[in-house]
Tab-separated table of C-alpha atoms in Angstrom:
chain	number	residue	atom	x	y	z
A	15	MET	CA	-49.515	-27.071	44.046
A	16	SER	CA	-49.747	-30.797	44.193
A	17	ASP	CA	-46.930	-33.188	44.867
A	18	ARG	CA	-45.399	-34.922	41.889
A	19	ARG	CA	-44.958	-38.650	41.764
A	20	GLY	CA	-43.501	-38.977	38.298
A	21	PRO	CA	-40.394	-40.903	37.278
A	22	ARG	CA	-37.082	-40.008	38.831
A	23	GLY	CA	-34.968	-37.195	37.528
A	24	LEU	CA	-31.355	-37.139	36.430
A	25	LEU	CA	-30.040	-38.214	39.821
A	26	SER	CA	-31.696	-40.576	42.246
A	27	ARG	CA	-29.959	-39.257	45.386
A	28	PRO	CA	-27.341	-36.553	44.738
A	29	PRO	CA	-24.560	-36.759	47.335
A	30	THR	CA	-23.300	-33.764	49.274
A	31	TRP	CA	-19.911	-33.878	47.577
A	32	LEU	CA	-21.606	-33.246	44.220
A	33	PHE	CA	-23.053	-29.983	45.509
A	34	VAL	CA	-19.628	-29.024	46.873
A	35	ILE	CA	-18.050	-29.614	43.444
A	36	LEU	CA	-20.772	-27.733	41.569
A	37	ILE	CA	-20.463	-24.736	43.884
A	38	ALA	CA	-16.660	-24.881	43.711
A	39	VAL	CA	-16.844	-24.736	39.908
A	40	ARG	CA	-18.953	-21.601	40.202
A	41	LEU	CA	-16.485	-20.017	42.587
A	42	LEU	CA	-13.734	-20.802	40.085
A	43	VAL	CA	-15.728	-19.118	37.307
A	44	VAL	CA	-16.145	-16.005	39.467
A	45	ALA	CA	-12.404	-15.966	40.158
A	46	LEU	CA	-11.596	-16.374	36.450
A	47	VAL	CA	-13.980	-13.575	35.455
A	48	ILE	CA	-12.426	-11.214	38.000
A	49	ALA	CA	-8.865	-12.200	37.064
A	50	ASP	CA	-9.529	-11.797	33.337
A	51	ALA	CA	-11.074	-8.371	33.887
A	52	SER	CA	-8.118	-7.165	35.941
A	53	ARG	CA	-5.466	-8.529	33.537
A	54	HIS	CA	-6.954	-7.824	30.125
A	55	GLY	CA	-9.491	-5.092	30.788
A	56	VAL	CA	-13.185	-5.259	29.967
A	57	ASP	CA	-14.776	-5.023	26.533
A	58	ASP	CA	-18.093	-6.708	27.376
A	59	PRO	CA	-20.908	-4.387	26.186
A	60	VAL	CA	-23.213	-5.153	29.121
A	61	VAL	CA	-20.516	-4.376	31.680
A	62	LEU	CA	-19.527	-1.185	29.856
A	63	ARG	CA	-23.181	-0.145	29.652
A	64	ALA	CA	-23.567	-0.687	33.405
A	65	GLU	CA	-20.496	1.459	33.997
A	66	ARG	CA	-21.871	4.211	31.766
A	67	LEU	CA	-25.232	4.091	33.553
A	68	ALA	CA	-23.465	4.549	36.887
A	69	THR	CA	-21.133	7.348	35.834
A	70	SER	CA	-23.158	9.380	33.337
A	71	PRO	CA	-24.764	12.579	34.660
A	72	ALA	CA	-27.549	12.097	32.097
A	73	ARG	CA	-30.829	10.540	33.184
A	74	PRO	CA	-31.611	7.006	31.950
A	75	TYR	CA	-34.642	6.681	29.671
A	76	LEU	CA	-35.132	10.479	29.576
A	77	ASP	CA	-31.776	11.641	28.201
A	78	PHE	CA	-30.601	8.434	26.504
A	79	PRO	CA	-32.324	5.157	25.596
A	80	VAL	CA	-32.029	2.166	27.909
A	81	GLY	CA	-33.230	-1.254	26.818
A	82	ALA	CA	-33.292	-2.725	30.322
A	83	MET	CA	-36.044	-2.958	32.916
A	84	PRO	CA	-35.836	-0.561	35.896
A	85	LEU	CA	-34.547	-3.085	38.441
A	86	GLU	CA	-31.687	-4.067	36.138
A	87	THR	CA	-30.937	-0.388	35.560
A	88	LEU	CA	-30.943	0.184	39.328
A	89	PHE	CA	-28.518	-2.708	39.844
A	90	ALA	CA	-26.260	-1.362	37.096
A	91	ARG	CA	-26.167	2.104	38.609
A	92	THR	CA	-25.499	0.623	42.050
A	93	LEU	CA	-22.743	-1.783	41.034
A	94	GLY	CA	-20.997	0.475	38.536
A	95	GLY	CA	-18.939	3.580	39.079
A	96	GLY	CA	-15.641	2.122	40.244
A	97	GLY	CA	-14.260	1.321	36.812
A	98	ALA	CA	-15.197	-1.434	34.341
A	99	GLU	CA	-13.016	-4.012	36.104
A	100	SER	CA	-14.702	-3.377	39.437
A	101	THR	CA	-18.141	-3.450	37.812
A	102	ALA	CA	-17.378	-6.803	36.168
A	103	ALA	CA	-16.293	-8.258	39.519
A	104	LYS	CA	-19.442	-7.034	41.285
A	105	MET	CA	-21.680	-8.344	38.505
A	106	ALA	CA	-20.008	-11.759	38.695
A	107	LEU	CA	-20.499	-11.905	42.462
A	108	LEU	CA	-24.143	-10.834	42.159
A	109	ALA	CA	-24.816	-13.468	39.485
A	110	PHE	CA	-23.111	-16.118	41.643
A	111	VAL	CA	-25.310	-15.279	44.633
A	112	ALA	CA	-28.430	-15.260	42.445
A	113	ASP	CA	-27.448	-18.611	40.924
A	114	LEU	CA	-27.133	-20.246	44.340
A	115	ALA	CA	-30.353	-18.557	45.465
A	116	ALA	CA	-32.222	-20.137	42.552
A	117	ALA	CA	-30.776	-23.550	43.431
A	118	ALA	CA	-31.821	-23.011	47.056
A	119	ALA	CA	-35.362	-22.195	45.917
A	120	LEU	CA	-35.558	-25.489	44.035
A	121	TRP	CA	-34.189	-27.406	47.022
A	122	TRP	CA	-36.610	-25.766	49.459
A	123	GLY	CA	-39.589	-25.922	47.130
A	124	TRP	CA	-39.163	-29.305	45.452
A	125	GLY	CA	-36.241	-31.173	46.938
A	126	ARG	CA	-32.577	-32.006	46.725
A	127	ARG	CA	-32.629	-33.668	43.298
A	128	PRO	CA	-34.067	-30.717	41.282
A	129	ALA	CA	-31.503	-28.431	42.927
A	130	ALA	CA	-28.653	-30.682	41.815
A	131	THR	CA	-30.121	-30.920	38.318
A	132	TYR	CA	-30.364	-27.130	38.139
A	133	LEU	CA	-26.706	-26.734	39.093
A	134	LEU	CA	-25.668	-29.335	36.511
A	135	LEU	CA	-27.732	-27.817	33.711
A	136	GLY	CA	-26.249	-24.389	34.339
A	137	LEU	CA	-22.598	-25.405	33.935
A	138	PRO	CA	-22.317	-24.707	30.170
A	139	VAL	CA	-23.560	-21.113	30.437
A	140	LEU	CA	-21.643	-19.884	33.491
A	141	GLY	CA	-18.914	-18.190	31.454
A	142	PHE	CA	-21.230	-15.497	30.101
A	143	ALA	CA	-24.159	-15.742	32.548
A	144	TYR	CA	-21.932	-14.414	35.325
A	145	LEU	CA	-21.564	-11.102	33.466
A	146	ARG	CA	-25.302	-10.636	33.064
A	147	PHE	CA	-28.258	-9.784	35.329
A	148	ASP	CA	-30.557	-12.542	34.062
A	149	LEU	CA	-29.892	-14.918	36.962
A	150	VAL	CA	-31.339	-12.297	39.321
A	151	SER	CA	-34.725	-12.584	37.617
A	152	VAL	CA	-34.348	-16.383	37.534
A	153	ALA	CA	-33.775	-16.508	41.302
A	154	LEU	CA	-36.678	-14.157	42.059
A	155	ALA	CA	-39.083	-16.134	39.839
A	156	ALA	CA	-37.917	-19.471	41.260
A	157	TRP	CA	-38.461	-18.277	44.817
A	158	ALA	CA	-41.879	-16.873	43.924
A	159	ILE	CA	-43.091	-20.223	42.612
A	160	ALA	CA	-41.426	-22.160	45.445
A	161	LEU	CA	-43.172	-19.963	48.025
A	162	LEU	CA	-46.500	-20.492	46.284
A	163	ARG	CA	-45.962	-24.236	46.390
A	164	ARG	CA	-44.930	-24.402	50.040
A	165	ARG	CA	-47.050	-21.612	51.550
A	166	GLY	CA	-49.950	-21.275	49.133
A	167	ASP	CA	-51.348	-17.770	48.675
A	168	ASP	CA	-48.317	-15.902	49.998
A	169	VAL	CA	-47.675	-12.147	49.897
A	170	VAL	CA	-43.908	-12.666	49.842
A	171	ALA	CA	-44.319	-14.874	46.766
A	172	GLY	CA	-46.210	-12.048	45.082
A	173	ALA	CA	-43.499	-9.567	46.005
A	174	SER	CA	-40.789	-11.836	44.618
A	175	PHE	CA	-42.816	-12.329	41.442
A	176	GLY	CA	-43.295	-8.583	41.017
A	177	LEU	CA	-39.587	-7.878	41.460
A	178	ALA	CA	-38.770	-10.622	38.948
A	179	VAL	CA	-40.898	-8.827	36.355
A	180	TRP	CA	-39.201	-5.504	37.088
A	181	ALA	CA	-35.844	-7.228	36.528
A	182	LYS	CA	-36.866	-8.885	33.229
A	183	LEU	CA	-40.177	-9.095	31.410
A	184	TRP	CA	-40.146	-12.864	30.786
A	185	PRO	CA	-41.689	-13.934	34.167
A	186	LEU	CA	-44.979	-12.427	32.946
A	187	VAL	CA	-45.649	-15.670	31.063
A	188	LEU	CA	-45.791	-17.517	34.409
A	189	LEU	CA	-48.576	-15.337	35.852
A	190	PRO	CA	-51.291	-17.917	35.002
A	191	LEU	CA	-49.836	-20.046	37.800
A	192	LEU	CA	-51.276	-17.558	40.289
A	193	TRP	CA	-54.745	-18.004	38.879
A	194	LEU	CA	-54.423	-21.781	38.869
A	195	VAL	CA	-53.673	-21.875	42.584
A	196	ARG	CA	-56.124	-19.031	43.340
A	197	ALA	CA	-53.384	-16.926	44.899
A	198	ARG	CA	-55.392	-13.723	45.266
A	199	ARG	CA	-53.174	-12.059	47.856
A	200	ALA	CA	-50.078	-12.819	45.814
A	201	ALA	CA	-51.776	-11.476	42.673
A	202	LEU	CA	-52.784	-8.273	44.475
A	203	THR	CA	-49.226	-7.886	45.740
A	204	ILE	CA	-47.857	-8.258	42.200
A	205	ALA	CA	-50.385	-5.739	40.907
A	206	GLY	CA	-49.416	-3.288	43.647
A	207	ILE	CA	-45.693	-3.648	42.954
A	208	LEU	CA	-46.206	-3.229	39.228
A	209	LEU	CA	-48.415	-0.167	39.685
A	210	VAL	CA	-46.131	1.536	42.203
A	211	GLY	CA	-43.040	0.605	40.217
A	212	GLY	CA	-44.679	1.828	37.035
A	213	GLY	CA	-45.461	5.144	38.675
A	214	VAL	CA	-41.879	5.564	39.875
A	215	TRP	CA	-40.600	4.573	36.440
A	216	TYR	CA	-42.832	7.161	34.783
A	217	LEU	CA	-41.794	9.913	37.192
A	218	THR	CA	-38.073	9.201	36.854
A	219	GLY	CA	-37.862	8.023	33.262
A	220	GLY	CA	-40.904	9.421	31.522
A	221	PRO	CA	-43.138	7.561	29.069
A	222	LYS	CA	-40.235	6.544	26.828
A	223	GLY	CA	-38.948	3.801	29.127
A	224	PRO	CA	-41.425	0.997	28.322
A	225	ILE	CA	-41.157	1.733	24.595
A	226	GLN	CA	-37.358	1.555	24.767
A	227	VAL	CA	-37.532	-1.823	26.517
A	228	LEU	CA	-40.160	-3.315	24.202
A	229	THR	CA	-38.407	-2.129	21.030
A	230	GLN	CA	-34.836	-2.842	22.217
A	231	ARG	CA	-34.042	0.884	22.026
A	232	GLY	CA	-35.748	1.273	18.675
A	233	ALA	CA	-33.845	-1.510	16.891
A	234	ILE	CA	-35.131	-2.211	13.380
A	235	GLY	CA	-33.273	-5.403	12.508
A	236	TRP	CA	-33.551	-9.020	13.589
A	237	ALA	CA	-30.920	-10.167	16.051
A	238	ALA	CA	-28.776	-12.601	14.074
A	239	SER	CA	-29.143	-15.213	16.818
A	240	SER	CA	-32.951	-15.080	16.918
A	241	THR	CA	-35.117	-17.671	15.201
A	242	VAL	CA	-36.044	-15.414	12.294
A	243	GLY	CA	-32.739	-13.529	12.217
A	244	ASN	CA	-30.734	-16.740	11.975
A	245	LEU	CA	-32.762	-17.851	8.940
A	246	VAL	CA	-32.372	-14.431	7.323
A	247	ASP	CA	-28.639	-14.541	8.010
A	248	LEU	CA	-28.274	-18.003	6.495
A	249	PHE	CA	-30.526	-17.830	3.468
A	250	ALA	CA	-31.322	-14.212	2.582
A	251	SER	CA	-27.780	-12.836	2.236
A	252	SER	CA	-28.859	-9.753	4.135
A	253	PRO	CA	-26.037	-7.513	5.388
A	254	ALA	CA	-25.326	-7.850	9.107
A	255	GLY	CA	-24.143	-5.120	11.398
A	256	PRO	CA	-24.130	-3.992	15.024
A	257	GLU	CA	-27.221	-2.245	16.291
A	258	GLY	CA	-27.653	-1.553	19.968
A	259	ALA	CA	-24.651	-3.784	20.876
A	260	VAL	CA	-26.297	-6.713	19.056
A	261	VAL	CA	-25.507	-8.019	15.560
A	262	ARG	CA	-28.683	-7.651	13.512
A	263	VAL	CA	-29.735	-8.543	9.989
A	264	GLY	CA	-32.546	-7.506	7.679
A	265	THR	CA	-35.486	-5.374	8.712
A	266	ALA	CA	-38.045	-6.497	11.276
A	267	SER	CA	-41.234	-4.973	9.917
A	268	THR	CA	-43.950	-3.951	12.343
A	269	ALA	CA	-46.435	-6.259	10.616
A	270	LEU	CA	-44.228	-9.325	10.942
A	271	LYS	CA	-43.337	-8.555	14.552
A	272	GLY	CA	-47.041	-8.151	15.262
A	273	LEU	CA	-47.744	-11.517	13.660
A	274	LEU	CA	-45.058	-13.182	15.757
A	275	PHE	CA	-46.418	-11.565	18.910
A	276	ALA	CA	-49.890	-12.854	18.074
A	277	ALA	CA	-48.434	-16.347	17.613
A	278	LEU	CA	-46.666	-16.018	20.979
A	279	VAL	CA	-49.903	-15.075	22.748
A	280	ALA	CA	-51.806	-17.883	20.991
A	281	CYS	CA	-49.279	-20.539	22.024
A	282	GLU	CA	-49.267	-19.287	25.620
A	283	ALA	CA	-53.052	-19.368	25.689
A	284	VAL	CA	-53.135	-22.934	24.381
A	285	ILE	CA	-50.692	-24.413	26.880
A	286	TRP	CA	-52.277	-22.737	29.907
A	287	TRP	CA	-55.832	-23.440	28.753
A	288	ARG	CA	-54.969	-27.128	28.593
A	289	VAL	CA	-53.958	-27.038	32.230
A	290	VAL	CA	-57.183	-25.268	33.153
A	291	ARG	CA	-59.346	-27.738	31.222
A	292	ALA	CA	-57.740	-30.800	32.786
A	293	ARG	CA	-59.971	-32.585	35.293
A	294	GLN	CA	-57.230	-32.280	37.909
A	295	PRO	CA	-55.388	-29.125	36.800
A	296	LEU	CA	-52.505	-29.507	39.230
A	297	ALA	CA	-52.084	-33.278	39.098
A	298	ARG	CA	-49.077	-32.582	36.915
A	299	ASP	CA	-47.458	-29.559	38.509
A	300	PRO	CA	-47.334	-26.795	35.856
A	301	SER	CA	-44.185	-25.426	37.498
A	302	GLY	CA	-42.277	-28.014	35.463
A	303	GLY	CA	-43.087	-28.835	31.853
A	304	THR	CA	-45.772	-26.203	31.328
A	305	ALA	CA	-43.611	-23.445	32.830
A	306	LEU	CA	-40.629	-24.591	30.750
A	307	VAL	CA	-42.639	-24.368	27.535
A	308	ALA	CA	-44.208	-21.055	28.587
A	309	VAL	CA	-40.760	-19.502	29.060
A	310	THR	CA	-39.428	-21.048	25.826
A	311	ILE	CA	-42.205	-19.616	23.636
A	312	PRO	CA	-40.936	-15.987	23.888
A	313	LEU	CA	-37.459	-17.175	22.908
A	314	VAL	CA	-38.883	-18.735	19.750
A	315	PHE	CA	-40.922	-15.712	18.631
A	316	ALA	CA	-38.870	-12.751	19.901
A	317	PRO	CA	-36.790	-10.627	17.476
A	318	ILE	CA	-33.809	-11.033	19.798
A	319	LEU	CA	-32.377	-14.138	21.467
A	320	SER	CA	-29.176	-13.463	23.368
A	321	VAL	CA	-27.206	-16.379	24.783
A	322	GLN	CA	-27.954	-15.422	28.398
A	323	TYR	CA	-31.689	-15.822	27.788
A	324	LEU	CA	-31.267	-19.594	27.980
A	325	THR	CA	-30.674	-19.203	31.733
A	326	TRP	CA	-34.415	-18.469	32.005
A	327	LEU	CA	-35.091	-22.143	31.275
A	328	LEU	CA	-32.896	-23.584	34.000
A	329	PRO	CA	-35.269	-23.924	37.007
A	330	TRP	CA	-38.203	-25.208	34.975
A	331	ALA	CA	-36.090	-27.653	32.975
A	332	ALA	CA	-34.568	-28.989	36.202
A	333	PHE	CA	-38.014	-29.542	37.679
A	334	ALA	CA	-39.443	-30.968	34.447
A	335	PHE	CA	-36.917	-33.807	34.684
A	336	GLU	CA	-38.899	-34.920	37.736
A	337	GLY	CA	-42.110	-35.303	35.742
A	338	ASP	CA	-43.651	-37.782	33.335
A	339	GLU	CA	-42.325	-38.939	29.982
A	340	LEU	CA	-43.434	-35.836	28.075
A	341	GLU	CA	-41.945	-33.482	30.646
A	342	ARG	CA	-38.634	-35.339	30.621
A	343	ARG	CA	-38.647	-35.181	26.829
A	344	VAL	CA	-38.978	-31.394	26.697
A	345	ALA	CA	-36.501	-31.043	29.567
A	346	THR	CA	-33.961	-33.032	27.557
A	347	LEU	CA	-34.473	-30.770	24.543
A	348	ALA	CA	-33.934	-27.760	26.812
A	349	ALA	CA	-30.774	-29.298	28.274
A	350	VAL	CA	-29.271	-29.855	24.814
A	351	ALA	CA	-30.230	-26.321	23.738
A	352	ILE	CA	-28.540	-24.933	26.867
A	353	ALA	CA	-25.409	-26.984	26.161
A	354	ILE	CA	-25.251	-25.716	22.554
A	355	THR	CA	-25.698	-22.172	23.829
A	356	GLY	CA	-22.700	-22.746	26.065
A	357	LEU	CA	-20.692	-23.706	22.978
A	358	LEU	CA	-21.883	-20.554	21.227
A	359	GLY	CA	-20.769	-18.450	24.164
A	360	LEU	CA	-17.334	-20.059	24.152
A	361	ALA	CA	-16.906	-19.949	20.379
A	362	SER	CA	-18.005	-16.355	19.785
A	363	PRO	CA	-14.797	-14.666	21.093
A	364	LEU	CA	-12.616	-17.161	19.189
A	365	SER	CA	-11.711	-17.212	15.509
A	366	VAL	CA	-14.466	-19.638	14.621
A	367	PRO	CA	-15.887	-19.503	11.065
A	368	GLY	CA	-19.123	-17.553	10.951
A	369	THR	CA	-20.952	-20.262	9.041
A	370	PHE	CA	-20.250	-22.758	11.806
A	371	LEU	CA	-21.694	-20.380	14.416
A	372	GLU	CA	-24.752	-19.780	12.229
A	373	LEU	CA	-25.362	-23.530	11.873
A	374	LEU	CA	-24.844	-24.027	15.603
A	375	THR	CA	-27.362	-21.264	16.255
A	376	LEU	CA	-29.760	-22.915	13.800
A	377	ALA	CA	-29.464	-26.193	15.722
A	378	ARG	CA	-30.116	-24.436	19.037
A	379	ASN	CA	-33.119	-22.552	17.699
A	380	GLY	CA	-34.445	-25.722	16.076
A	381	LEU	CA	-34.340	-27.456	19.445
A	382	LEU	CA	-36.344	-24.639	21.035
A	383	VAL	CA	-38.970	-24.889	18.284
A	384	ALA	CA	-38.994	-28.675	18.711
A	385	LEU	CA	-39.494	-28.240	22.465
A	386	VAL	CA	-42.637	-26.156	22.005
A	387	THR	CA	-43.952	-28.391	19.211
A	388	THR	CA	-43.315	-31.546	21.228
A	389	TRP	CA	-45.364	-30.204	24.111
A	390	LEU	CA	-48.250	-29.081	21.921
A	391	ILE	CA	-48.399	-32.335	19.975
A	392	GLY	CA	-47.486	-34.503	22.955
A	393	ASP	CA	-50.356	-33.273	25.097
A	394	ARG	CA	-52.782	-34.010	22.265
A	395	THR	CA	-51.292	-37.488	21.830
A	396	ILE	CA	-51.620	-38.231	25.549
A	397	ALA	CA	-55.235	-37.045	25.537
A	398	ARG	CA	-55.997	-39.295	22.552
A	399	ARG	CA	-54.352	-42.278	24.232
A	400	GLY	CA	-56.387	-41.660	27.394
A	401	SER	CA	-59.593	-41.489	25.342
A	402	ASP	CA	-58.755	-44.690	23.472
A	403	ALA	CA	-58.021	-46.462	26.758
A	404	ALA	CA	-61.363	-45.348	28.188
A	405	VAL	CA	-63.184	-46.611	25.107
A	406	ALA	CA	-61.376	-49.953	25.315
A	407	GLN	CA	-62.487	-50.415	28.924
A	408	THR	CA	-66.185	-49.860	28.132
């Protein structure tokens, strides 16, 4: 991938003491999570699910539905088993290590400034992100792309990419990067990991596993925090209730979900095809703005949008701040959306009026839609400006 020579990012030259402070804040969050779990017990559904996965004699996927990918299930079964408090502490430590690993990938792959930006952007979401597995997939995907940038067609990059997909499905939208850089060995490595992993998954969990993941364990409603669910919750007066540990509203019909999936695929095709059609496809590194938009599109069209999903944007938003005007614009929208998500995470356990949370969710979702729209329209505007400039010179 080509070097970027766009405008400077958030920080011109981040000092060492800033990294020390940002890491110290993360250590404090880990300590607070562990202390809170030991003093007040654990009622977090993800932690309790991990504990059940580790202690239940029943077989995941076969005997009871699991909405998580196999690598996350493996981590849950490995970390759990010592009580919910112990599981919460181990999950926090794992997320902390993954968080720093993602920052290290940005530093090694792109430089000191994107790493500092990543650590700054992640501050609002640490409180809940450190009780989730999402940062593991973020770190694996970040290292995969960093290895591709520094080493080219690298087998280790392919392995990291494949593991990222087995942790969470969202890195699939970044696979076009492999084709852009002609990383055949990495692509073959990913294919091998997915095939072998799929075989193991089928043998241990049967054919139900992928269906359980894709349907969120057969959920029929819209998650109230999703783009569609939030609108239904605000304007349709549909009853809300828990379903699969998530508050859902209305009924997500198969036809409408199919339409949204088609829109997701169409948007992904458009943004990557624009990179392919450019005269110099990698002149603007797609690891930044294009990757940020690619990862945002599933958040816009998915029937579920949990607060921890915003951590998926962190590496690409941090790197997009290093790009041109359009990339910095979408990175700013992502940064504000991440900050609002942090407020949602803090406000949810408190006695905050539901209408306020719904409006805050609407603002966050609107920013994500604006991010995708800005990129789609912005690229067209830039192309038109370039054409006008060429005409003026003739």
